[in-house]
mmCIF file of C-alpha atoms in Angstrom:
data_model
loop_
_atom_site.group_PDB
_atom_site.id
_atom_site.type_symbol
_atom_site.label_atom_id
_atom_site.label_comp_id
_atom_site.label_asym_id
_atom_site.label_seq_id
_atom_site.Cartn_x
_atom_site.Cartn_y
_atom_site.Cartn_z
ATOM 1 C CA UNK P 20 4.012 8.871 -39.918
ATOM 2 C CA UNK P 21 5.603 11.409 -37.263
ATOM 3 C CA UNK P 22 3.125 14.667 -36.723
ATOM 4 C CA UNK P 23 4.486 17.931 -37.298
ATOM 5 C CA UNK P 24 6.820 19.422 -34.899
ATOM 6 C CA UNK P 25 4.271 21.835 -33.184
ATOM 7 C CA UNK P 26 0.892 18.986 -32.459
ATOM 8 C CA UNK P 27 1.093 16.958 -29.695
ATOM 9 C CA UNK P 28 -0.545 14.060 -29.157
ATOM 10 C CA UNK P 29 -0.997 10.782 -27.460
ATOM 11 C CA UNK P 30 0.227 7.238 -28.302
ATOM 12 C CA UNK P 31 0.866 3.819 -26.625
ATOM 13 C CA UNK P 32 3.486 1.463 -26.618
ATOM 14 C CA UNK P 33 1.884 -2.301 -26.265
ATOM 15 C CA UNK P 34 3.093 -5.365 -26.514
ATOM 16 C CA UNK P 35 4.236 -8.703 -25.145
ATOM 17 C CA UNK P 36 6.973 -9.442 -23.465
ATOM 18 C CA UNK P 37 8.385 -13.482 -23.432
ATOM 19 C CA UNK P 38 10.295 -14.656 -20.384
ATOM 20 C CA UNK P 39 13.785 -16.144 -21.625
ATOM 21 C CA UNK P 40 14.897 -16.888 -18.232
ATOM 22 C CA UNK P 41 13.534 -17.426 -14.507
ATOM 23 C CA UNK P 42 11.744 -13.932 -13.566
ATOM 24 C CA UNK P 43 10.988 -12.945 -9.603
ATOM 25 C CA UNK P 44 10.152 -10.238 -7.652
ATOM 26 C CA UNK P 45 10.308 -10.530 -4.246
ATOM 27 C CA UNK P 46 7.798 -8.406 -1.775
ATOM 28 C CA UNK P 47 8.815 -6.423 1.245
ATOM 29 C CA UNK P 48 7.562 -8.108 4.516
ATOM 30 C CA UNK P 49 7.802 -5.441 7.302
ATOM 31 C CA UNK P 50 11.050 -7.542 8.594
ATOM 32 C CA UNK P 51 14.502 -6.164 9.072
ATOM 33 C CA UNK P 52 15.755 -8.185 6.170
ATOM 34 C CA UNK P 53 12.754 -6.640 3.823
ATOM 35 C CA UNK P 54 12.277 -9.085 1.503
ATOM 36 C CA UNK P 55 10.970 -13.060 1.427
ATOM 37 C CA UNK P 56 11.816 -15.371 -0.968
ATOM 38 C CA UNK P 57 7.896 -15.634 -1.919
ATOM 39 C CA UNK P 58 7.071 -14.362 -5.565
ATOM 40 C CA UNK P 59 5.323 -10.372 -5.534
ATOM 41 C CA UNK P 60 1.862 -11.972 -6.588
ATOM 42 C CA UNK P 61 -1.822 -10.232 -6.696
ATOM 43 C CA UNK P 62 -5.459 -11.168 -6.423
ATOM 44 C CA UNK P 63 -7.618 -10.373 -9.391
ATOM 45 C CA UNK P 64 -11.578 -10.671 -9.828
ATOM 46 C CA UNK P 65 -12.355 -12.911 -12.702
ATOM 47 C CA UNK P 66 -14.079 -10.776 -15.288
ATOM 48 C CA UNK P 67 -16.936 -12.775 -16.792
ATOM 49 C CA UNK P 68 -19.270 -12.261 -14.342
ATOM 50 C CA UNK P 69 -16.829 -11.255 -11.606
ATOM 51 C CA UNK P 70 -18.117 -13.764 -9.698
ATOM 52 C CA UNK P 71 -15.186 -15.667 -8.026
ATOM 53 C CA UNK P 72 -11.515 -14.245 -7.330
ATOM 54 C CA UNK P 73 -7.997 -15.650 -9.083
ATOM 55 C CA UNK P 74 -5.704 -15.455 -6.251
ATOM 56 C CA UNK P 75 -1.941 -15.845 -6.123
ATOM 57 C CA UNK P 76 -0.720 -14.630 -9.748
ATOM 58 C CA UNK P 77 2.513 -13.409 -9.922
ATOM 59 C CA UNK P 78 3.389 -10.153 -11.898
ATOM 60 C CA UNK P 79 6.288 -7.899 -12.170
ATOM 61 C CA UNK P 80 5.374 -4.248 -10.817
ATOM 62 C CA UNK P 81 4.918 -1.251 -13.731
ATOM 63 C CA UNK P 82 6.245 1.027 -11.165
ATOM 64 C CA UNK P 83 9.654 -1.230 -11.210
ATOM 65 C CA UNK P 84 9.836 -0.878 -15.413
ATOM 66 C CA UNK P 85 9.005 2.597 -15.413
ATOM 67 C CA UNK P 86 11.299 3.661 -13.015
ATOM 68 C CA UNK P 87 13.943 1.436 -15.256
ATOM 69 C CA UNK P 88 12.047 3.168 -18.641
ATOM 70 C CA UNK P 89 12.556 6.607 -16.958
ATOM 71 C CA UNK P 90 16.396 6.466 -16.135
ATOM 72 C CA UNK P 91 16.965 4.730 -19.530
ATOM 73 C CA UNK P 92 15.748 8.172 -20.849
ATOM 74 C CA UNK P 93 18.216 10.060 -18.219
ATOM 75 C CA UNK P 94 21.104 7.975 -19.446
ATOM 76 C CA UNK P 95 20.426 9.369 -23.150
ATOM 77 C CA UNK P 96 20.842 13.042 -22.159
ATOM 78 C CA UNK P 97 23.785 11.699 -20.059
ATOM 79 C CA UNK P 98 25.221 10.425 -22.972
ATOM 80 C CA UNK P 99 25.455 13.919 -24.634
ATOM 81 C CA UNK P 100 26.458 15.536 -22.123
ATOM 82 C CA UNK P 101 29.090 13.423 -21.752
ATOM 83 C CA UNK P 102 29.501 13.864 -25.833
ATOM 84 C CA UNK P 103 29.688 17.556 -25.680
ATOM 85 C CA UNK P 104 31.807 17.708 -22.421
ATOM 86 C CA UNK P 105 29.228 19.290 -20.301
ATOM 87 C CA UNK P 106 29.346 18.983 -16.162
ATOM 88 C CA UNK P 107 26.017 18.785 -14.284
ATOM 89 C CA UNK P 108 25.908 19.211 -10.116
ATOM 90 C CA UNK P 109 24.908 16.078 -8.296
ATOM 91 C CA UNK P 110 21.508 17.670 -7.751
ATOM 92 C CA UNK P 111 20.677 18.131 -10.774
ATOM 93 C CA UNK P 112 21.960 14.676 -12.010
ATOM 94 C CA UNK P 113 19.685 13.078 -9.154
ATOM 95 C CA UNK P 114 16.650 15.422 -10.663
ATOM 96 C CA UNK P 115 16.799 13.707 -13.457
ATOM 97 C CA UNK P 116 17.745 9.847 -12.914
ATOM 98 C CA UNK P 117 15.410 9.670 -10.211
ATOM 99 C CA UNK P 118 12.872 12.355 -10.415
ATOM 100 C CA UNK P 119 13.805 14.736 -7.092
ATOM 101 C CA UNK P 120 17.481 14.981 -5.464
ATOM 102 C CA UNK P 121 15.611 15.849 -2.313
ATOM 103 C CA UNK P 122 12.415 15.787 -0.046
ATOM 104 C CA UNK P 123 13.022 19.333 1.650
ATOM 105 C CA UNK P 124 11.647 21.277 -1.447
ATOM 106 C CA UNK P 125 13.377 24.690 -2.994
ATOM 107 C CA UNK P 126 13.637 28.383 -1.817
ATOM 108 C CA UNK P 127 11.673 29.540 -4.754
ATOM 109 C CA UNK P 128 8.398 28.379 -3.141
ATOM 110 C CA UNK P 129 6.572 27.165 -6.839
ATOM 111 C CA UNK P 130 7.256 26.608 -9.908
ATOM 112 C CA UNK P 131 6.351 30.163 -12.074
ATOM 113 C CA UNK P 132 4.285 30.093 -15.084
ATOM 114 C CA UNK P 133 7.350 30.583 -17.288
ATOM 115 C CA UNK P 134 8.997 27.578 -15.959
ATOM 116 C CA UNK P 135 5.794 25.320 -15.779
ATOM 117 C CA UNK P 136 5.700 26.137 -19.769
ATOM 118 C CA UNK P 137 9.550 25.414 -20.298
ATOM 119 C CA UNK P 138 9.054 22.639 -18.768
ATOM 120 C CA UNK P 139 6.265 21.298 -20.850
ATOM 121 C CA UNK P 140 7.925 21.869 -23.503
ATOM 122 C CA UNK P 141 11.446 20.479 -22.879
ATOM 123 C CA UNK P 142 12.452 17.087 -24.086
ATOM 124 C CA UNK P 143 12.854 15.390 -20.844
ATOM 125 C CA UNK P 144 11.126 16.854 -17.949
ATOM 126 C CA UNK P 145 8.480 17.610 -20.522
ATOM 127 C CA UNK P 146 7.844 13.776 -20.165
ATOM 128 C CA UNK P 147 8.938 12.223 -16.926
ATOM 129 C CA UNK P 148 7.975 15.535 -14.880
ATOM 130 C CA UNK P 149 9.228 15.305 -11.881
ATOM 131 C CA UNK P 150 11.679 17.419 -9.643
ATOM 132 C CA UNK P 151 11.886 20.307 -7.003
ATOM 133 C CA UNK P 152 8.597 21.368 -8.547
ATOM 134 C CA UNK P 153 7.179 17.926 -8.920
ATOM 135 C CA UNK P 154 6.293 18.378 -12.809
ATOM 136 C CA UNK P 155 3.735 16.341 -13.670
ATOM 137 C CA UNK P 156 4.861 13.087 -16.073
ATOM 138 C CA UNK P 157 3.112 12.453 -19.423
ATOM 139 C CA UNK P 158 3.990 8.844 -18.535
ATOM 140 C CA UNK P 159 1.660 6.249 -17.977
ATOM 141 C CA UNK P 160 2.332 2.305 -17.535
ATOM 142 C CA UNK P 161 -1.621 0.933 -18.079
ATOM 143 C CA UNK P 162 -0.974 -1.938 -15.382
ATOM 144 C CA UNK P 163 1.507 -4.407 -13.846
ATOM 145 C CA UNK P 164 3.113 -6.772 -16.257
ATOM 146 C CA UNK P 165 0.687 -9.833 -15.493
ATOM 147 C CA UNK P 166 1.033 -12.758 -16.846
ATOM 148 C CA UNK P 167 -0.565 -13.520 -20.411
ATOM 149 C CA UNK P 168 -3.453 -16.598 -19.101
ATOM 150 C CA UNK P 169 -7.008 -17.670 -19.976
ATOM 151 C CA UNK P 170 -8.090 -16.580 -16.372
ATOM 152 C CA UNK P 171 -6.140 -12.975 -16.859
ATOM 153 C CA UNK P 172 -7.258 -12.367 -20.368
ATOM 154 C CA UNK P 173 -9.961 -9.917 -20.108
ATOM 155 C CA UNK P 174 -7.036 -7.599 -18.276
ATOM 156 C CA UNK P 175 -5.667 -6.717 -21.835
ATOM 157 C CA UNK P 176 -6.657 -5.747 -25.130
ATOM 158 C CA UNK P 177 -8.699 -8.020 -27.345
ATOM 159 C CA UNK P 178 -5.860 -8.263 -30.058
ATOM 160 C CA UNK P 179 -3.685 -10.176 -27.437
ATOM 161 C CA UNK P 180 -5.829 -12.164 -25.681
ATOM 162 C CA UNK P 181 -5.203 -14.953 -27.877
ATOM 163 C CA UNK P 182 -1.627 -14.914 -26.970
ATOM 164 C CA UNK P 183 -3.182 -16.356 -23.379
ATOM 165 C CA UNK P 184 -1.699 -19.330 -21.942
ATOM 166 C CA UNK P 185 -4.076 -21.891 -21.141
ATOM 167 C CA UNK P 186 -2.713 -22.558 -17.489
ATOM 168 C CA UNK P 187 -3.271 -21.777 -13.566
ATOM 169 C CA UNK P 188 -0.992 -19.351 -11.782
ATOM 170 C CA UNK P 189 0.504 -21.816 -10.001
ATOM 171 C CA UNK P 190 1.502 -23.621 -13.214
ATOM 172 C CA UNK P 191 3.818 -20.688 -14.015
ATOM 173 C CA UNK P 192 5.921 -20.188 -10.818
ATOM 174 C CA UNK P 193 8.293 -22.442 -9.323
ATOM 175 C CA UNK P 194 10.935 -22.241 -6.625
ATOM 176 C CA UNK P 195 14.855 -21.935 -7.884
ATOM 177 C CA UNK P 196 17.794 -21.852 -6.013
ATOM 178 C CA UNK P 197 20.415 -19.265 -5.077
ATOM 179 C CA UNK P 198 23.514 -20.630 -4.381
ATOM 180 C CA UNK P 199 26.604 -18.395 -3.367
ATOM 181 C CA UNK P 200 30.196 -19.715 -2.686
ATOM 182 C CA UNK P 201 33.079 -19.139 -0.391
ATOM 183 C CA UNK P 202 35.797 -18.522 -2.414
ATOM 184 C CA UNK P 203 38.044 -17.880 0.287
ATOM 185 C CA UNK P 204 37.219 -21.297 2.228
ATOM 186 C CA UNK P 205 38.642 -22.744 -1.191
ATOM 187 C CA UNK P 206 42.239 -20.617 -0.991
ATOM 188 C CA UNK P 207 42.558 -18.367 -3.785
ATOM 189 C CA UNK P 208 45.007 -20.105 -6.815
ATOM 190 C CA UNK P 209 47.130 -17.191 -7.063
ATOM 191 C CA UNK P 210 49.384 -16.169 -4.865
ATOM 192 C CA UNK P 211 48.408 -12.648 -4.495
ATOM 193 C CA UNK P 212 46.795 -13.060 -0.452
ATOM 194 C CA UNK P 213 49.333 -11.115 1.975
ATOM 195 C CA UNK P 214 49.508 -13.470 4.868
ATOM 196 C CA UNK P 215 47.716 -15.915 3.359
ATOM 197 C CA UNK P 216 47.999 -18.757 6.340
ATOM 198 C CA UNK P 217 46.842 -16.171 8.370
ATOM 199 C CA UNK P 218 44.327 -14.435 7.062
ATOM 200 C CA UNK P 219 43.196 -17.938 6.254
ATOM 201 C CA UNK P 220 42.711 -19.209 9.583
ATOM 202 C CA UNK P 221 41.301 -15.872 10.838
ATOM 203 C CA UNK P 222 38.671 -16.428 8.389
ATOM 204 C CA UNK P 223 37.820 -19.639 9.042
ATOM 205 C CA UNK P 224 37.460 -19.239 12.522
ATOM 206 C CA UNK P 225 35.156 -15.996 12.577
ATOM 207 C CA UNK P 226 33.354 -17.817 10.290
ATOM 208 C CA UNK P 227 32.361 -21.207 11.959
ATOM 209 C CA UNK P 228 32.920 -19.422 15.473
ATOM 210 C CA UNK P 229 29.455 -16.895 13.994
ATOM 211 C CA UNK P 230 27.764 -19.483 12.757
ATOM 212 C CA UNK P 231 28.301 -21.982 16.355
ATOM 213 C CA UNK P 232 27.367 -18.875 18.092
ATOM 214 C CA UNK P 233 23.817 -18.224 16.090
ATOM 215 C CA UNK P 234 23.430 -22.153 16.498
ATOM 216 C CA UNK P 235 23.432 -21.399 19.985
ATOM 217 C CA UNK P 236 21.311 -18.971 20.479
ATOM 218 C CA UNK P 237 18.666 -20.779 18.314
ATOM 219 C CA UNK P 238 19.143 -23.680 20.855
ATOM 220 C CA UNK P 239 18.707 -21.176 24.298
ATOM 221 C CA UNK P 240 15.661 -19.629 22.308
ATOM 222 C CA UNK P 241 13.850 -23.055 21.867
ATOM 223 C CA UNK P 242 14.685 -23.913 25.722
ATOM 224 C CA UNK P 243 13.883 -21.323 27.155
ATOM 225 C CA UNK P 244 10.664 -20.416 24.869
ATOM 226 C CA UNK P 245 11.700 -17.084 23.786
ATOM 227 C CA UNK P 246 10.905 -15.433 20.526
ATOM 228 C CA UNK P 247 13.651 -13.940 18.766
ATOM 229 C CA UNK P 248 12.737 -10.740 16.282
ATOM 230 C CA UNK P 249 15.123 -10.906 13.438
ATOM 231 C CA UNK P 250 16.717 -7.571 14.605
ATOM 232 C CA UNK P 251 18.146 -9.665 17.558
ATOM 233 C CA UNK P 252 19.312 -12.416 15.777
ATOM 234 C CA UNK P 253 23.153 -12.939 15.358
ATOM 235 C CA UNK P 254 24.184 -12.804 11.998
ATOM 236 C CA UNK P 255 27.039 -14.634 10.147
ATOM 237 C CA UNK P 256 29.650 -14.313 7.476
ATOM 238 C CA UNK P 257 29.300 -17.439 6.083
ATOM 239 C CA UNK P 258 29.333 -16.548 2.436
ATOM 240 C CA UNK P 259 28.251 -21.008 1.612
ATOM 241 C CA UNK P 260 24.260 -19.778 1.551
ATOM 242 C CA UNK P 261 21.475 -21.293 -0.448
ATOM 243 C CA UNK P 262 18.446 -19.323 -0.402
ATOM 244 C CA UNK P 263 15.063 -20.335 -2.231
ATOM 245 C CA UNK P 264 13.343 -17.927 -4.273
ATOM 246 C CA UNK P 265 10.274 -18.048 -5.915
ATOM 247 C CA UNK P 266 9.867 -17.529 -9.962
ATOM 248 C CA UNK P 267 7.707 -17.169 -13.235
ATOM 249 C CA UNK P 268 9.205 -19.739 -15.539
ATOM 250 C CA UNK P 269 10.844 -19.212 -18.778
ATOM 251 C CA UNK P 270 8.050 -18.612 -21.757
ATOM 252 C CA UNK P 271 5.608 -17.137 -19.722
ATOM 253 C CA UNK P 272 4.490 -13.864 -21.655
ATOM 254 C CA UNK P 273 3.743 -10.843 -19.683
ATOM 255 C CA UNK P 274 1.310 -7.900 -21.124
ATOM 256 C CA UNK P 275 3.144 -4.044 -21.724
ATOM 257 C CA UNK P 276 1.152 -1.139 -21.795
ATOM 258 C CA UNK P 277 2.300 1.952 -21.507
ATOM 259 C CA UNK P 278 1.096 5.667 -22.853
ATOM 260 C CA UNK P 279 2.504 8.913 -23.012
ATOM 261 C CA UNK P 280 -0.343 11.900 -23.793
ATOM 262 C CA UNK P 281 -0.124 14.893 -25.291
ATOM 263 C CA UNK P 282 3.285 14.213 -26.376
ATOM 264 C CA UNK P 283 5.593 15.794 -28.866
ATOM 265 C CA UNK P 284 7.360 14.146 -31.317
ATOM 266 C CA UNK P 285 10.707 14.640 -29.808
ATOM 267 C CA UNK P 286 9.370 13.242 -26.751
ATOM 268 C CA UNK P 287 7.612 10.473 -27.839
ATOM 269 C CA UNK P 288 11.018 10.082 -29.888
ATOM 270 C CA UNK P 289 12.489 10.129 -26.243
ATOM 271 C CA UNK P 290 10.539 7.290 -24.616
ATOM 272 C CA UNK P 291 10.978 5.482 -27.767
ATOM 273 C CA UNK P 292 14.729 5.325 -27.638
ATOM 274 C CA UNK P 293 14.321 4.735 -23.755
ATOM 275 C CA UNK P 294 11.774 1.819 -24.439
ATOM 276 C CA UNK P 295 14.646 0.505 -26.508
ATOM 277 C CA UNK P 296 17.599 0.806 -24.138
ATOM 278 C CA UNK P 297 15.522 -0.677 -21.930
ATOM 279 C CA UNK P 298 15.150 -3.844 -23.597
ATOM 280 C CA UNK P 299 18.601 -3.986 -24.057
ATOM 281 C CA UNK P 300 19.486 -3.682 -20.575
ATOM 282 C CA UNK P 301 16.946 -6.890 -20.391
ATOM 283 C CA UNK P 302 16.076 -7.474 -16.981
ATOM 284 C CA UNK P 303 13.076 -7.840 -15.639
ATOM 285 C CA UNK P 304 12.691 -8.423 -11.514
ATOM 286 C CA UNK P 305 16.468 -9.304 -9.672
ATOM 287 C CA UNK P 306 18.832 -11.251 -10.165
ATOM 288 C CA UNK P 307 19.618 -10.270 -13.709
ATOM 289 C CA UNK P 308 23.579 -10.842 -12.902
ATOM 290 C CA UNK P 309 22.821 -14.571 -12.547
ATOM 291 C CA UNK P 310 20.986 -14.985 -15.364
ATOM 292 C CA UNK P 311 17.225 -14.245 -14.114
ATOM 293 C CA UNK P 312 14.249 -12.167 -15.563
ATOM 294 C CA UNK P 313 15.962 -11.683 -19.819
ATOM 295 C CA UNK P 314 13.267 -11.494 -22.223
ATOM 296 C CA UNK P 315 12.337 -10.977 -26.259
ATOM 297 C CA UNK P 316 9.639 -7.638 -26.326
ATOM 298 C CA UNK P 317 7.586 -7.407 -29.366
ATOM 299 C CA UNK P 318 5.780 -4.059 -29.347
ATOM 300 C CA UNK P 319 3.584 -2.163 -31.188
ATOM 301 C CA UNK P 320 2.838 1.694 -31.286
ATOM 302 C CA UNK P 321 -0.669 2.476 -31.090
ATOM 303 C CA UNK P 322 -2.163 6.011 -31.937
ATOM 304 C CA UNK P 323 -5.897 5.446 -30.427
ATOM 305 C CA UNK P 324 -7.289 2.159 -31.125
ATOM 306 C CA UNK P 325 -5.210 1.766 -34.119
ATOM 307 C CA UNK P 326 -1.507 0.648 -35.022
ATOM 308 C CA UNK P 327 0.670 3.085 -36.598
ATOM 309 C CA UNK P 328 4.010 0.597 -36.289
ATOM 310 C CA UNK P 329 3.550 -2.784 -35.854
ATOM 311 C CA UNK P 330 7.101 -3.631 -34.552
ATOM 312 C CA UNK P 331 8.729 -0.843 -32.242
ATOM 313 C CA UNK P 332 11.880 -2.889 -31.958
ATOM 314 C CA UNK P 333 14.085 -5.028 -34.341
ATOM 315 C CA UNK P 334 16.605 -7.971 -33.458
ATOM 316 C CA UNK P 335 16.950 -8.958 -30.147
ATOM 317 C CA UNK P 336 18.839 -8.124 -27.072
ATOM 318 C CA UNK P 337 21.392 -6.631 -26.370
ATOM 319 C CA UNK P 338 21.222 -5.367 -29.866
ATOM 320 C CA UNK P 339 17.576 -4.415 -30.201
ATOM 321 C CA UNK P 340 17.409 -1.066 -32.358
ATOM 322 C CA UNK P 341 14.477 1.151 -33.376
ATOM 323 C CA UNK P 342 12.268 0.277 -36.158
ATOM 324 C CA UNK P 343 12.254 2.039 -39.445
ATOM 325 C CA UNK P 344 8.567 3.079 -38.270
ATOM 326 C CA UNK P 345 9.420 4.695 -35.639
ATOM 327 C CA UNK P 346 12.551 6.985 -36.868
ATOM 328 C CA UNK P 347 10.564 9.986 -37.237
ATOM 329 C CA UNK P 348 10.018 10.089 -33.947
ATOM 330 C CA UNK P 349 13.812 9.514 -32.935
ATOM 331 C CA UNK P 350 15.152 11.990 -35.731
ATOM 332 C CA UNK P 351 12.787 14.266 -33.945
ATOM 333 C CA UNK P 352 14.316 13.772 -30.604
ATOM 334 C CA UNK P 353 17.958 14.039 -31.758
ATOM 335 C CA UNK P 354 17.211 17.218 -33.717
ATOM 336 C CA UNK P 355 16.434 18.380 -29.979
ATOM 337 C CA UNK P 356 18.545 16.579 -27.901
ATOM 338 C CA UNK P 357 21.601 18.632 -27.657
ATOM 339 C CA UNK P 358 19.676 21.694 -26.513
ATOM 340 C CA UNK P 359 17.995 20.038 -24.488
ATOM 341 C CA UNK P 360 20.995 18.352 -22.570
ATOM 342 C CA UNK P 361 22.503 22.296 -22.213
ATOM 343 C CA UNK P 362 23.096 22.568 -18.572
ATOM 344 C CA UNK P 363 21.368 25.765 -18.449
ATOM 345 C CA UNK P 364 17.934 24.692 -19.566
ATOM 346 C CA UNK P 365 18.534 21.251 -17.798
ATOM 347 C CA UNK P 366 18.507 23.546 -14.717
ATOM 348 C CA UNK P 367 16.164 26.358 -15.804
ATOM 349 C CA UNK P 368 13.059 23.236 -15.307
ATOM 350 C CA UNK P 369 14.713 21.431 -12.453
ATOM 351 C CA UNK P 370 16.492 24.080 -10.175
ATOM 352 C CA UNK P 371 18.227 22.613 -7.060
ATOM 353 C CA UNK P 372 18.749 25.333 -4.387
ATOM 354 C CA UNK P 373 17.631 23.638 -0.911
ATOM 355 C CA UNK P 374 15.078 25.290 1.129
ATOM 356 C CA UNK P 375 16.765 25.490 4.869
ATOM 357 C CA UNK P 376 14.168 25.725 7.479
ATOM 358 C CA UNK P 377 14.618 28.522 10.267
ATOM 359 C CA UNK P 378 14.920 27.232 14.065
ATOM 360 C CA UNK P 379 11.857 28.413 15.558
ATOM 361 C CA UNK P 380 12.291 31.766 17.316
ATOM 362 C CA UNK P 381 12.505 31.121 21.180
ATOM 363 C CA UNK P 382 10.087 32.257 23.707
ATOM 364 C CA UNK P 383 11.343 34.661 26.230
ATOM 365 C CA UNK P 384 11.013 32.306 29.173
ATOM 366 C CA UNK P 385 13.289 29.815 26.887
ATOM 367 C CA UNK P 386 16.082 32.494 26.078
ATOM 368 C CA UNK P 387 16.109 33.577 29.793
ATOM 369 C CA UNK P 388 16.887 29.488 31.044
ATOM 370 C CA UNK P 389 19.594 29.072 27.878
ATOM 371 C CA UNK P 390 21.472 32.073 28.851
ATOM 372 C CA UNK P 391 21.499 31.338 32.610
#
């Protein structure tokens, strides 16, 4: 059951989540490009007895999901402001999908003790936290979402560890290919091209004409023993690329934690209904348009050590919908919601006027030389 309107308190969403599809996450590598085609993995001590080290496990990073979680909450005051016809600036828009519009900070100088309690106790920044003032969130993901395996097991509660695949990281990843074609190097069926022949040849030759032209300055690289850094080598159109990426396989389960403290109803209603668009959205890591990283989440709510709704979510995706458990808590946050999504109060907690720093005042010797 839902507390009353005026407690607060803290729950946990838990759960596993089951890979449906090929799931990566790439890391940055200090590089130009940014990214490799190797799998984000980690390095964990193995708890009975902590005597050795699991290296090489690959996970999906609870910053990622939240950040996902978080704007899956923005797009549900979107939604009613879109309902009731209300216009928000860009700003304040930005305050709210991704948590500050910018890193220059506000004229205001701090947030004042009226606004630090509005915000508290609004339905969204309440929650998530964030803007000018950098709130703080009620929002906690417990850990990355590591795989569910005998040597990870004493990472997550007891009541799952018997979910735990008995297998070695490098059971669970494999490499998969990302192929891309030239449609153009086919011709286009229709006959909708203006100057086709043309713009056909033109193609054709930038295209092999970039791609000789990197070949050769591979080969003069070799001879002549130079190092290239990847911001000096040429790049190519050549949309015909296969690249090689790294991935948890299908059936894997990943651990979910996540806990929100001192909550409302209306917000825990809130991350509820996020939690839920969320899975919906299904996609975990990149590549989601071509299929990668969907998933099935079964999820419990936890209040303390106990379970107070053993299935957050019904059905499956894209039509997963809240449980009757858990309807309190989203009757709560509708009963709110349009007041909160008033423009005014959206911008009461997350006010957007840019601070504008002064040019430093100039010494006399310096005004003397700049009017000379």
């Amino acid at each position: 059951m839902a507390t009353t309107p005026a407690q607060r308190t803290t729950v946990s969403i838990r759960g596993v989540i089951t890979l449906t599809a090929h799931t990566h996450q790439t890391s940055p590598d200090g590089k130009t490009e940014g990214l490799t085609s190797q799998a984000k993995t980690s390095v964990i001590s193995h708890a009975p007895g902590g005597n050795f080290l699991i290296p090489n496990i690959p996970y999906i990073s609870m910053n990622s999901v939240r950040g996902l979680i978080r704007r899956a909450a923005g797009g549900v005051l979107m939604q009613e402001l879109s309902r009731s016809k209300h216009l928000i600036s860009r700003n304040l828009y930005l305050s709210i999908m991704r948590g500050s519009f910018s890193r220059t900070g506000i004229n205001a100088g701090g947030a004042s003790y009226q606004q630090l309690i509005a915000a508290q106790d609004n339905l969204f920044a309440g929650l998530w936290g964030g803007g000018s003032f950098m709130y703080e969130s009620k929002v906690r993901g417990e850990r990355d979402l590591f795989p569910m395996l005998e040597c990870t097991k004493d990472l997550f509660p007891q009541r799952y560890q018997a979910s735990c695949l008995n297998a070695t990281p490098n059971q669970i990843i494999e490499k998969t290919l990302i192929a891309s074609k030239d449609d153009f190097e086919r011709l286009p069926q229709w006959d909708v091209i203006e100057n086709v022949e043309q713009a056909y040849e033109e193609h054709m030759a930038s295209k092999f004409g970039a791609n000789q032209a990197k070949r050769d300055q591979k080969a003069t690289a070799k001879a002549d023993g130079v190092f290239l850094k990847d911001s000096e080598k040429l790049k190519t159109n050549d949309l015909n690329t296969f690249t090689q990426v790294e991935a948890i396989i299908p059936g894997v389960q990943l651990y979910f934690g996540m806990t929100v403290r001192d909550a409302t109803d209306a917000q825990i209603g809130l991350l509820l209904a996020a939690v839920a668009s969320w899975a919906n959205r299904n996609a975990l890591g990149g590549g989601a348009v071509r299929g990668r990283g969907s998933f099935t989440a079964s999820l419990q709510l936890f209040q303390g050590g106990d379970v107070q709704v053993d299935q957050v979510l019904v059905g499956e995706a894209p039509g997963y919908t809240s449980s009757t458990g858990v309807e309190p808590y989203i009757a709560a946050m509708r009963a709110e919601l349009e007041a909160a999504a008033e423009p005014a109060a959206l911008s009461a907690v997350y006010p957007t006027d840019v601070a504008v720093k002064k040019a430093p005042k100039m010494k006399a010797k310096e005004v003397a030389t700049s009017e000379a």
